[in-house]
Amino acid sequence: MTLRQFAGLGALLSLFTPGLAMAQEVTLNSGDTAWMLTATALVLFMTIPGLALFYGGMVRSKNILSVMMQCFAITGLISIIWVVYGYSLAFDTTGMEQGVVNFNSFVGGLSRVFLSGLTVDSLTSAFPESVFITFQMTFAIITPALIVGAFAERMKFSAMLIFMVVWFTLVYAPIAHMVWSGNGGLLWDWGVLDFAGGTVVHINAGVAGLVACIVLGKRKGYPTTPMAPHNLGYTLVGAAMLWIGWFGFNAGSAVAANGTAGMAMLVTQIATAAAALGWMFAEWLTHGKPSALGIASGVVAGLVAITPAAGTVGPMGALVIGLVAGVICFFCATSLKRKLGYDDSLDAFGVHGIGGIIGALLTGVFAAPALGGFGAVEDIAAQLFIQFKGVAFTVVYTGIVTFVILKVLDLVIGLRVSDETETVGLDLAEHNERGYNL
């Protein structure tokens, strides 16, 4: 199997999805199974407790539980939606044909709802299909959870839950299908390289977050009232958990314990370290001192940027991607945000949206063997254009659909908490609890 084939996890489903070839003999590989079980646990670890702590430390003390609650609630909610119909919408390949654009090029069918057809012996590649389902479930969980960082401290909990259900159904599942489902998927047939979720996860969540924070409006008092993170220790611990968990995210996307997984692990570490240093030194030169929040943000920027490239770029390509992402994300999360005036509370767009775009585009450059990559890229300019098309499509589709969803919900139930609730804090007003009882 080529690296191009590895880049689309959904292509493996052709081994068992109804309507496609089922004659190919596959056998269980215990090594691959053990690795995918481990990778799945690592990716779940990224959301709870990783992202919950990372975001929780950055908000004010009166809102820490609200952010953590949102991460936990999303984990439960998306898990159930995934097994009811999400897996089917994302990875059912019935009706798809390479080079043919039809309805199933955009979204999967319903033949796998309620995990129809799954047995204890069902295999994906050389490991149980049940493991693949859970692995992909963890991706579906963390993507909407990332959006929380953009509207933190001001969205109703009830509105958030409904938004996440509708957004997952109309945005996440279709984008995942178009990119990863294999021959016949729209972006797959375009040739877009996205090894582990640059478009599906990070651009998707980042753009949705930007739209959400603009539609909801700025937090009360922003930007004149100080809103410093209340516990950067939590944020650093969360960033460390994300760094470790990301090895499951990227190396696990090789869907085997093989050389591709090993290289994905190496380039993930290189890019993350480079981005952390890039952000740190850019902040040091600009503001006179390096900050703990800055290096934690740089870590995540590097993890985000290397995600689409992890299966196709070499070590030196990863170094460049990480440095570029660290520096550019720093300026976008600080200078650009202040200049444009939007209140992306925890920089979901500045880190995930911008980092995802950088990584997706540079994948088209550094996947080329001529630049030390391992992808089947002979014409860098042509692949860069393909990557740009994939980015542009995701930005436009996600932006428009997210805007419509939010506007409809705002008209029907209202999105934002009252001024009084925002002043008191969402922990007490929405959940009748305090993060700290002195």
PDB file of C-alpha atoms in Angstrom, residues 60 62-63 152-155 217-222 227 343 416-426 429:
ATOM      1  CA  ARG A  60     -10.958  33.068  34.328  1.00  0.00           C
ATOM      2  CA  LYS A  62     -15.257  31.626  37.411  1.00  0.00           C
ATOM      3  CA  ASN A  63     -15.454  29.702  34.104  1.00  0.00           C
ATOM      4  CA  ALA A 152     -15.386  30.235  25.847  1.00  0.00           C
ATOM      5  CA  GLU A 153     -17.041  32.156  28.698  1.00  0.00           C
ATOM      6  CA  ARG A 154     -20.160  33.292  26.857  1.00  0.00           C
ATOM      7  CA  MET A 155     -22.214  30.551  25.146  1.00  0.00           C
ATOM      8  CA  GLY A 217     -19.727  38.830  19.797  1.00  0.00           C
ATOM      9  CA  LYS A 218     -16.994  39.809  22.222  1.00  0.00           C
ATOM     10  CA  ARG A 219     -16.923  38.908  25.882  1.00  0.00           C
ATOM     11  CA  LYS A 220     -18.241  41.607  28.188  1.00  0.00           C
ATOM     12  CA  GLY A 221     -15.409  44.083  28.751  1.00  0.00           C
ATOM     13  CA  TYR A 222     -13.150  42.741  26.002  1.00  0.00           C
ATOM     14  CA  MET A 227      -8.908  38.619  31.282  1.00  0.00           C
ATOM     15  CA  ASP A 343     -12.609  37.814  20.371  1.00  0.00           C
ATOM     16  CA  ARG A 416     -25.403  33.772  24.392  1.00  0.00           C
ATOM     17  CA  VAL A 417     -25.795  33.871  28.161  1.00  0.00           C
ATOM     18  CA  SER A 418     -27.181  37.024  29.769  1.00  0.00           C
ATOM     19  CA  ASP A 419     -24.941  39.848  30.938  1.00  0.00           C
ATOM     20  CA  GLU A 420     -25.691  38.883  34.530  1.00  0.00           C
ATOM     21  CA  THR A 421     -24.680  35.255  33.905  1.00  0.00           C
ATOM     22  CA  GLU A 422     -21.487  36.341  32.194  1.00  0.00           C
ATOM     23  CA  THR A 423     -20.618  38.608  35.117  1.00  0.00           C
ATOM     24  CA  VAL A 424     -21.288  35.909  37.732  1.00  0.00           C
ATOM     25  CA  GLY A 425     -19.493  33.279  35.675  1.00  0.00           C
ATOM     26  CA  LEU A 426     -20.783  30.236  33.819  1.00  0.00           C
ATOM     27  CA  ALA A 429     -24.877  30.343  36.722  1.00  0.00           C
TER      28      ALA A 429
END
